[in-house]
């Protein structure tokens, strides 16, 4: 068990439906602590760079448009095995495949509008955290 940090986004479908508190509660109930958080409107350039790994996928254009359609909440979560733990609490990318009780099963609308993002490795978490936060903004 190691103390880790991961990067999380509460996506536009959640800010639009005014359910960001529910999402944070599920993360906190799952054992993670919010150590940095801000509500932003992502620019198109930010969204394209952030999801750059998916640039060649057919859903890329729609994904970028969705991420800039409403504000998002970007946050840093801390806890034991935070990267993996967050992915467990989030559930599978497609809510139809997600386990009951996970954020995506309970709250997501579709594979595209799936309520949350979470880093998929410790290395990517570091990159993604520094994409949106300076060290001074993270208060553990
Ligand atoms: P995220 O990176 O957002 O945490 P993930 O790691 O579970 O999600 P990825 O494979 O990295 O899933 O896909 C990134 C995002 O792209 C997904 O969360 C989803 O919003 C969108 N996406 C992925 N596959 C599809 C698809 N087939 N159709 C529409 N959108 C998709
Ligand atoms: Mg991913």
Short mmCIF file of N, CA and C and ligand atoms in Angstrom, two decimals:
data_model
loop_
_atom_site.label_atom_id
_atom_site.label_comp_id
_atom_site.label_asym_id
_atom_site.label_seq_id
_atom_site.Cartn_x
_atom_site.Cartn_y
_atom_site.Cartn_z
N UNK A 1 0.84 -1.20 0.00
CA UNK A 1 0.00 0.00 0.00
C UNK A 1 0.88 1.26 0.00
N UNK A 2 0.68 2.10 -0.96
CA UNK A 2 1.47 3.33 -0.99
C UNK A 2 0.55 4.53 -1.14
N UNK A 3 0.94 5.62 -0.47
CA UNK A 3 0.19 6.87 -0.58
C UNK A 3 0.45 7.45 -1.96
N UNK A 4 -0.60 7.79 -2.69
CA UNK A 4 -0.44 8.29 -4.05
C UNK A 4 -1.36 9.49 -4.27
N UNK A 5 -1.08 10.17 -5.37
CA UNK A 5 -2.00 11.20 -5.86
C UNK A 5 -2.44 10.83 -7.27
N UNK A 6 -3.68 11.17 -7.59
CA UNK A 6 -4.17 10.96 -8.95
C UNK A 6 -4.92 12.20 -9.39
N UNK A 7 -5.13 12.31 -10.70
CA UNK A 7 -5.84 13.45 -11.25
C UNK A 7 -7.24 13.02 -11.67
N UNK A 8 -8.21 13.88 -11.39
CA UNK A 8 -9.61 13.56 -11.63
C UNK A 8 -10.31 14.76 -12.28
N UNK A 9 -11.23 14.48 -13.18
CA UNK A 9 -12.10 15.54 -13.73
C UNK A 9 -13.55 15.12 -13.52
N UNK A 10 -14.34 16.07 -13.01
CA UNK A 10 -15.79 15.89 -13.02
C UNK A 10 -16.26 16.55 -14.31
N UNK A 11 -16.83 15.74 -15.19
CA UNK A 11 -17.05 16.15 -16.58
C UNK A 11 -18.33 17.00 -16.76
N UNK A 12 -18.49 17.61 -17.95
CA UNK A 12 -19.61 18.51 -18.20
C UNK A 12 -21.01 17.93 -17.95
N UNK A 13 -21.20 16.63 -18.15
CA UNK A 13 -22.55 16.09 -17.92
C UNK A 13 -22.93 16.22 -16.45
N UNK A 14 -21.92 16.21 -15.56
CA UNK A 14 -22.18 16.32 -14.11
C UNK A 14 -22.36 17.77 -13.68
N UNK A 15 -21.52 18.69 -14.20
CA UNK A 15 -21.71 20.10 -13.82
C UNK A 15 -23.06 20.58 -14.34
N UNK A 16 -23.42 20.15 -15.55
CA UNK A 16 -24.70 20.57 -16.15
C UNK A 16 -25.89 20.10 -15.30
N UNK A 17 -25.80 18.87 -14.76
CA UNK A 17 -26.92 18.32 -13.98
C UNK A 17 -26.85 18.69 -12.50
N UNK A 18 -25.81 19.49 -12.13
CA UNK A 18 -25.68 19.96 -10.73
C UNK A 18 -25.52 18.79 -9.76
N UNK A 19 -24.69 17.81 -10.14
CA UNK A 19 -24.49 16.64 -9.28
C UNK A 19 -23.00 16.47 -8.91
N UNK A 20 -22.25 17.59 -8.91
CA UNK A 20 -20.81 17.47 -8.61
C UNK A 20 -20.59 17.03 -7.15
N UNK A 21 -21.45 17.48 -6.25
CA UNK A 21 -21.32 17.10 -4.84
C UNK A 21 -21.48 15.60 -4.65
N UNK A 22 -22.42 15.02 -5.38
CA UNK A 22 -22.63 13.56 -5.31
C UNK A 22 -21.37 12.82 -5.72
N UNK A 23 -20.73 13.32 -6.79
CA UNK A 23 -19.51 12.68 -7.29
C UNK A 23 -18.41 12.78 -6.23
N UNK A 24 -18.24 13.96 -5.66
CA UNK A 24 -17.19 14.14 -4.64
C UNK A 24 -17.47 13.24 -3.44
N UNK A 25 -18.74 13.14 -3.04
CA UNK A 25 -19.09 12.26 -1.91
C UNK A 25 -18.70 10.82 -2.18
N UNK A 26 -18.94 10.35 -3.39
CA UNK A 26 -18.60 8.96 -3.72
C UNK A 26 -17.09 8.75 -3.69
N UNK A 27 -16.33 9.76 -4.13
CA UNK A 27 -14.87 9.65 -4.07
C UNK A 27 -14.38 9.65 -2.63
N UNK A 28 -14.96 10.55 -1.81
CA UNK A 28 -14.56 10.62 -0.39
C UNK A 28 -14.98 9.36 0.36
N UNK A 29 -16.19 8.89 0.10
CA UNK A 29 -16.65 7.65 0.76
C UNK A 29 -15.77 6.47 0.38
N UNK A 30 -15.17 6.54 -0.81
CA UNK A 30 -14.28 5.48 -1.27
C UNK A 30 -12.87 5.56 -0.71
N UNK A 31 -12.62 6.56 0.12
CA UNK A 31 -11.33 6.63 0.81
C UNK A 31 -10.35 7.63 0.22
N UNK A 32 -10.79 8.44 -0.74
CA UNK A 32 -9.89 9.43 -1.34
C UNK A 32 -10.15 10.82 -0.74
N UNK A 33 -9.11 11.64 -0.73
CA UNK A 33 -9.18 12.99 -0.16
C UNK A 33 -8.89 14.01 -1.25
N UNK A 34 -9.72 15.05 -1.34
CA UNK A 34 -9.48 16.11 -2.31
C UNK A 34 -8.40 17.04 -1.77
N UNK A 35 -7.25 17.13 -2.46
CA UNK A 35 -6.17 18.01 -1.99
C UNK A 35 -5.96 19.22 -2.91
N UNK A 36 -6.71 19.27 -4.01
CA UNK A 36 -6.73 20.44 -4.88
C UNK A 36 -7.99 20.34 -5.73
N UNK A 37 -8.59 21.51 -6.00
CA UNK A 37 -9.85 21.47 -6.76
C UNK A 37 -10.15 22.85 -7.34
N UNK A 38 -10.54 22.89 -8.60
CA UNK A 38 -11.04 24.16 -9.16
C UNK A 38 -12.01 23.90 -10.31
N UNK A 39 -12.95 24.84 -10.45
CA UNK A 39 -13.93 24.76 -11.52
C UNK A 39 -13.41 25.63 -12.66
N UNK A 40 -13.28 25.04 -13.83
CA UNK A 40 -12.74 25.78 -14.99
C UNK A 40 -13.59 25.49 -16.23
N UNK A 41 -13.42 26.35 -17.21
CA UNK A 41 -13.95 26.02 -18.54
C UNK A 41 -12.73 25.65 -19.37
N UNK A 42 -12.64 24.42 -19.82
CA UNK A 42 -11.49 24.00 -20.61
C UNK A 42 -11.51 24.69 -21.97
N UNK A 43 -10.34 25.07 -22.46
CA UNK A 43 -10.27 25.58 -23.82
C UNK A 43 -10.19 24.39 -24.78
N UNK A 44 -10.49 24.66 -26.04
CA UNK A 44 -10.41 23.60 -27.05
C UNK A 44 -8.97 23.06 -27.13
N UNK A 45 -8.01 23.98 -27.04
CA UNK A 45 -6.59 23.58 -27.11
C UNK A 45 -6.23 22.67 -25.94
N UNK A 46 -6.69 23.03 -24.74
CA UNK A 46 -6.42 22.19 -23.56
C UNK A 46 -7.03 20.80 -23.73
N UNK A 47 -8.29 20.75 -24.17
CA UNK A 47 -8.97 19.47 -24.31
C UNK A 47 -8.27 18.61 -25.37
N UNK A 48 -7.86 19.22 -26.47
CA UNK A 48 -7.17 18.46 -27.53
C UNK A 48 -5.84 17.92 -27.05
N UNK A 49 -5.12 18.72 -26.26
CA UNK A 49 -3.83 18.26 -25.76
C UNK A 49 -4.02 17.20 -24.67
N UNK A 50 -4.98 17.45 -23.78
CA UNK A 50 -5.20 16.52 -22.67
C UNK A 50 -5.56 15.12 -23.18
N UNK A 51 -6.44 15.08 -24.20
CA UNK A 51 -6.87 13.79 -24.75
C UNK A 51 -6.11 13.45 -26.04
N UNK A 52 -4.91 14.00 -26.19
CA UNK A 52 -4.10 13.82 -27.41
C UNK A 52 -3.87 12.37 -27.80
N UNK A 53 -3.81 11.49 -26.80
CA UNK A 53 -3.58 10.07 -27.07
C UNK A 53 -4.71 9.47 -27.91
N UNK A 54 -5.89 10.11 -27.88
CA UNK A 54 -7.05 9.61 -28.63
C UNK A 54 -7.28 10.35 -29.95
N UNK A 55 -6.28 11.15 -30.36
CA UNK A 55 -6.43 12.03 -31.54
C UNK A 55 -6.93 11.29 -32.79
N UNK A 56 -6.49 10.05 -32.97
CA UNK A 56 -6.85 9.31 -34.19
C UNK A 56 -8.13 8.48 -34.05
N UNK A 57 -8.77 8.54 -32.88
CA UNK A 57 -9.98 7.73 -32.67
C UNK A 57 -11.19 8.45 -33.29
N UNK A 58 -12.19 7.67 -33.72
CA UNK A 58 -13.36 8.29 -34.34
C UNK A 58 -14.14 9.21 -33.39
N UNK A 59 -14.04 8.95 -32.08
CA UNK A 59 -14.81 9.75 -31.13
C UNK A 59 -14.09 11.02 -30.67
N UNK A 60 -12.86 11.27 -31.20
CA UNK A 60 -12.04 12.36 -30.67
C UNK A 60 -12.73 13.73 -30.77
N UNK A 61 -13.28 14.03 -31.94
CA UNK A 61 -13.93 15.34 -32.14
C UNK A 61 -15.07 15.55 -31.17
N UNK A 62 -15.89 14.51 -31.03
CA UNK A 62 -17.04 14.59 -30.12
C UNK A 62 -16.60 14.71 -28.67
N UNK A 63 -15.52 14.02 -28.33
CA UNK A 63 -14.99 14.06 -26.96
C UNK A 63 -14.52 15.48 -26.62
N UNK A 64 -13.79 16.10 -27.54
CA UNK A 64 -13.30 17.47 -27.30
C UNK A 64 -14.47 18.44 -27.18
N UNK A 65 -15.44 18.34 -28.09
CA UNK A 65 -16.61 19.24 -28.04
C UNK A 65 -17.37 19.06 -26.72
N UNK A 66 -17.50 17.83 -26.27
CA UNK A 66 -18.18 17.56 -25.00
C UNK A 66 -17.42 18.20 -23.84
N UNK A 67 -16.10 18.03 -23.81
CA UNK A 67 -15.31 18.51 -22.66
C UNK A 67 -15.30 20.03 -22.55
N UNK A 68 -15.60 20.73 -23.66
CA UNK A 68 -15.62 22.20 -23.61
C UNK A 68 -17.05 22.74 -23.58
N UNK A 69 -18.04 21.85 -23.51
CA UNK A 69 -19.45 22.26 -23.64
C UNK A 69 -20.00 22.92 -22.38
N UNK A 70 -19.43 22.62 -21.24
CA UNK A 70 -19.87 23.16 -19.94
C UNK A 70 -18.61 23.21 -19.08
N UNK A 71 -18.67 23.89 -17.92
CA UNK A 71 -17.50 23.86 -17.04
C UNK A 71 -17.19 22.44 -16.57
N UNK A 72 -15.96 22.25 -16.13
CA UNK A 72 -15.55 20.98 -15.50
C UNK A 72 -14.90 21.31 -14.16
N UNK A 73 -14.80 20.30 -13.30
CA UNK A 73 -14.04 20.46 -12.06
C UNK A 73 -12.83 19.56 -12.15
N UNK A 74 -11.65 20.21 -12.09
CA UNK A 74 -10.41 19.43 -12.08
C UNK A 74 -9.95 19.30 -10.63
N UNK A 75 -9.44 18.12 -10.28
CA UNK A 75 -9.06 17.92 -8.88
C UNK A 75 -7.92 16.92 -8.75
N UNK A 76 -7.20 17.06 -7.64
CA UNK A 76 -6.17 16.10 -7.28
C UNK A 76 -6.69 15.32 -6.08
N UNK A 77 -6.63 14.01 -6.18
CA UNK A 77 -7.11 13.12 -5.12
C UNK A 77 -5.92 12.39 -4.52
N UNK A 78 -5.96 12.22 -3.21
CA UNK A 78 -4.86 11.57 -2.51
C UNK A 78 -5.39 10.40 -1.69
N UNK A 79 -4.61 9.33 -1.62
CA UNK A 79 -5.01 8.19 -0.80
C UNK A 79 -4.12 7.00 -1.09
N UNK A 80 -4.39 5.90 -0.40
CA UNK A 80 -3.62 4.68 -0.66
C UNK A 80 -3.99 4.14 -2.03
N UNK A 81 -2.98 3.87 -2.82
CA UNK A 81 -3.20 3.38 -4.20
C UNK A 81 -4.24 4.22 -4.93
N UNK A 82 -4.10 5.54 -4.86
CA UNK A 82 -5.14 6.45 -5.33
C UNK A 82 -5.49 6.26 -6.82
N UNK A 83 -4.49 5.94 -7.64
CA UNK A 83 -4.77 5.81 -9.08
C UNK A 83 -5.75 4.65 -9.31
N UNK A 84 -5.40 3.50 -8.76
CA UNK A 84 -6.23 2.31 -8.94
C UNK A 84 -7.57 2.44 -8.19
N UNK A 85 -7.50 2.98 -7.00
CA UNK A 85 -8.71 3.13 -6.17
C UNK A 85 -9.73 4.03 -6.90
N UNK A 86 -9.22 5.14 -7.46
CA UNK A 86 -10.11 6.06 -8.17
C UNK A 86 -10.78 5.37 -9.35
N UNK A 87 -9.99 4.55 -10.10
CA UNK A 87 -10.55 3.84 -11.25
C UNK A 87 -11.63 2.85 -10.80
N UNK A 88 -11.42 2.24 -9.63
CA UNK A 88 -12.44 1.32 -9.09
C UNK A 88 -13.72 2.07 -8.75
N UNK A 89 -13.57 3.21 -8.10
CA UNK A 89 -14.75 3.99 -7.68
C UNK A 89 -15.49 4.53 -8.90
N UNK A 90 -14.72 4.88 -9.96
CA UNK A 90 -15.33 5.39 -11.19
C UNK A 90 -16.13 4.33 -11.94
N UNK A 91 -15.59 3.12 -12.02
CA UNK A 91 -16.23 2.06 -12.81
C UNK A 91 -15.81 2.10 -14.27
N UNK A 92 -16.27 1.12 -15.04
CA UNK A 92 -15.86 0.97 -16.44
C UNK A 92 -16.25 2.18 -17.28
N UNK A 93 -15.47 2.42 -18.34
CA UNK A 93 -15.69 3.56 -19.24
C UNK A 93 -17.13 3.63 -19.72
N UNK A 94 -17.66 2.46 -20.14
CA UNK A 94 -19.05 2.38 -20.59
C UNK A 94 -19.94 2.05 -19.38
N UNK A 95 -20.85 2.94 -19.00
CA UNK A 95 -21.66 2.69 -17.79
C UNK A 95 -22.44 1.38 -17.85
N UNK A 96 -22.74 0.92 -19.06
CA UNK A 96 -23.45 -0.37 -19.18
C UNK A 96 -22.61 -1.53 -18.64
N UNK A 97 -21.28 -1.36 -18.68
CA UNK A 97 -20.38 -2.42 -18.20
C UNK A 97 -19.88 -2.17 -16.78
N UNK A 98 -20.30 -1.07 -16.17
CA UNK A 98 -19.76 -0.70 -14.86
C UNK A 98 -20.48 -1.46 -13.75
N UNK A 99 -19.74 -1.74 -12.69
CA UNK A 99 -20.27 -2.46 -11.53
C UNK A 99 -21.22 -1.55 -10.74
N UNK A 100 -22.27 -2.14 -10.17
CA UNK A 100 -23.22 -1.37 -9.36
C UNK A 100 -22.51 -0.65 -8.23
N UNK A 101 -22.92 0.58 -7.97
CA UNK A 101 -22.32 1.36 -6.89
C UNK A 101 -21.19 2.26 -7.35
N UNK A 102 -20.69 2.04 -8.58
CA UNK A 102 -19.63 2.91 -9.10
C UNK A 102 -20.25 4.20 -9.63
N UNK A 103 -19.41 5.23 -9.73
CA UNK A 103 -19.91 6.54 -10.20
C UNK A 103 -20.54 6.41 -11.58
N UNK A 104 -19.84 5.72 -12.47
CA UNK A 104 -20.36 5.64 -13.85
C UNK A 104 -21.64 4.82 -13.92
N UNK A 105 -21.74 3.74 -13.12
CA UNK A 105 -22.98 2.95 -13.15
C UNK A 105 -24.16 3.76 -12.63
N UNK A 106 -23.90 4.50 -11.54
CA UNK A 106 -25.00 5.20 -10.87
C UNK A 106 -25.35 6.53 -11.54
N UNK A 107 -24.34 7.20 -12.15
CA UNK A 107 -24.57 8.58 -12.60
C UNK A 107 -24.33 8.85 -14.09
N UNK A 108 -23.50 8.04 -14.77
CA UNK A 108 -23.13 8.38 -16.15
C UNK A 108 -24.31 8.19 -17.10
N UNK A 109 -24.29 8.96 -18.19
CA UNK A 109 -25.37 8.93 -19.18
C UNK A 109 -25.06 8.00 -20.34
N UNK A 110 -23.77 7.90 -20.68
CA UNK A 110 -23.37 7.09 -21.85
C UNK A 110 -21.85 6.92 -21.82
N UNK A 111 -21.30 6.17 -22.77
CA UNK A 111 -19.85 5.98 -22.83
C UNK A 111 -19.13 7.32 -23.06
N UNK A 112 -19.76 8.23 -23.74
CA UNK A 112 -19.17 9.56 -23.97
C UNK A 112 -19.37 10.47 -22.77
N UNK A 113 -20.63 10.58 -22.34
CA UNK A 113 -20.96 11.46 -21.20
C UNK A 113 -20.89 10.62 -19.93
N UNK A 114 -19.64 10.31 -19.53
CA UNK A 114 -19.46 9.33 -18.46
C UNK A 114 -18.94 9.92 -17.14
N UNK A 115 -19.25 11.21 -16.92
CA UNK A 115 -19.22 11.85 -15.59
C UNK A 115 -17.85 12.14 -14.98
N UNK A 116 -16.90 11.23 -15.15
CA UNK A 116 -15.58 11.43 -14.53
C UNK A 116 -14.44 10.97 -15.44
N UNK A 117 -13.30 11.59 -15.23
CA UNK A 117 -12.02 11.11 -15.77
C UNK A 117 -11.13 10.75 -14.60
N UNK A 118 -10.30 9.74 -14.77
CA UNK A 118 -9.27 9.44 -13.78
C UNK A 118 -8.01 8.97 -14.46
N UNK A 119 -6.86 9.40 -13.96
CA UNK A 119 -5.58 8.97 -14.54
C UNK A 119 -5.49 7.45 -14.54
N UNK A 120 -4.79 6.91 -15.55
CA UNK A 120 -4.71 5.45 -15.66
C UNK A 120 -3.36 4.89 -15.21
N UNK A 121 -2.43 5.75 -14.76
CA UNK A 121 -1.15 5.27 -14.20
C UNK A 121 -0.57 6.37 -13.33
N UNK A 122 0.37 5.99 -12.46
CA UNK A 122 1.01 6.98 -11.59
C UNK A 122 1.76 8.01 -12.44
N UNK A 123 2.40 7.53 -13.47
CA UNK A 123 3.17 8.42 -14.35
C UNK A 123 2.24 9.43 -15.05
N UNK A 124 1.14 8.93 -15.62
CA UNK A 124 0.20 9.85 -16.26
C UNK A 124 -0.44 10.79 -15.25
N UNK A 125 -0.65 10.33 -14.03
CA UNK A 125 -1.22 11.19 -13.00
C UNK A 125 -0.33 12.41 -12.78
N UNK A 126 0.97 12.18 -12.71
CA UNK A 126 1.92 13.30 -12.49
C UNK A 126 1.82 14.32 -13.63
N UNK A 127 1.80 13.79 -14.86
CA UNK A 127 1.72 14.67 -16.04
C UNK A 127 0.42 15.46 -16.02
N UNK A 128 -0.69 14.76 -15.74
CA UNK A 128 -2.00 15.41 -15.79
C UNK A 128 -2.18 16.42 -14.66
N UNK A 129 -1.65 16.11 -13.47
CA UNK A 129 -1.74 17.06 -12.34
C UNK A 129 -1.00 18.35 -12.72
N UNK A 130 0.20 18.21 -13.28
CA UNK A 130 0.98 19.41 -13.58
C UNK A 130 0.43 20.16 -14.79
N UNK A 131 -0.43 19.50 -15.58
CA UNK A 131 -1.09 20.18 -16.70
C UNK A 131 -2.07 21.23 -16.18
N UNK A 132 -2.69 20.98 -15.03
CA UNK A 132 -3.73 21.88 -14.52
C UNK A 132 -3.39 22.59 -13.21
N UNK A 133 -2.41 22.08 -12.46
CA UNK A 133 -2.14 22.66 -11.13
C UNK A 133 -0.66 22.97 -10.95
N UNK A 134 -0.39 24.08 -10.25
CA UNK A 134 0.96 24.34 -9.76
C UNK A 134 1.09 23.69 -8.38
N UNK A 135 2.33 23.48 -7.92
CA UNK A 135 2.55 22.85 -6.61
C UNK A 135 1.85 23.63 -5.50
N UNK A 136 1.84 24.96 -5.62
CA UNK A 136 1.23 25.81 -4.59
C UNK A 136 -0.27 25.59 -4.41
N UNK A 137 -0.91 25.09 -5.46
CA UNK A 137 -2.38 24.90 -5.41
C UNK A 137 -2.77 23.56 -4.79
N UNK A 138 -1.80 22.72 -4.51
CA UNK A 138 -2.08 21.39 -3.93
C UNK A 138 -1.76 21.44 -2.45
N UNK A 139 -2.84 21.26 -1.66
CA UNK A 139 -2.70 21.42 -0.21
C UNK A 139 -3.13 20.12 0.46
N UNK A 140 -2.14 19.27 0.72
CA UNK A 140 -2.43 17.92 1.20
C UNK A 140 -2.77 17.87 2.66
P1 LIG B 1 -10.99 8.75 -18.99
O1 LIG B 1 -9.68 8.79 -19.74
O2 LIG B 1 -11.93 9.86 -19.37
O3 LIG B 1 -10.81 8.58 -17.53
P2 LIG B 1 -11.19 5.97 -19.62
O4 LIG B 1 -9.74 5.91 -19.28
O5 LIG B 1 -12.12 5.04 -18.91
O6 LIG B 1 -11.77 7.41 -19.43
P3 LIG B 1 -10.42 6.12 -22.39
O7 LIG B 1 -10.29 4.90 -23.23
O8 LIG B 1 -9.19 6.80 -21.90
O9 LIG B 1 -11.40 5.75 -21.17
O10 LIG B 1 -11.32 7.15 -23.19
C1 LIG B 1 -11.34 8.53 -22.82
C2 LIG B 1 -12.74 9.06 -22.90
O11 LIG B 1 -13.15 9.07 -24.26
C3 LIG B 1 -13.80 8.21 -22.19
O12 LIG B 1 -13.92 8.50 -20.83
C4 LIG B 1 -15.04 8.59 -22.94
O13 LIG B 1 -15.55 9.83 -22.45
C5 LIG B 1 -14.53 8.78 -24.35
N1 LIG B 1 -14.72 7.56 -25.14
C6 LIG B 1 -13.97 6.44 -25.09
N2 LIG B 1 -14.44 5.51 -25.93
C7 LIG B 1 -15.50 6.07 -26.55
C8 LIG B 1 -16.42 5.63 -27.55
N3 LIG B 1 -16.34 4.42 -28.10
N4 LIG B 1 -17.40 6.51 -27.92
C9 LIG B 1 -17.49 7.73 -27.38
N5 LIG B 1 -16.65 8.21 -26.44
C10 LIG B 1 -15.67 7.40 -26.03
MG1 LIG B 2 -8.29 7.24 -20.08
#
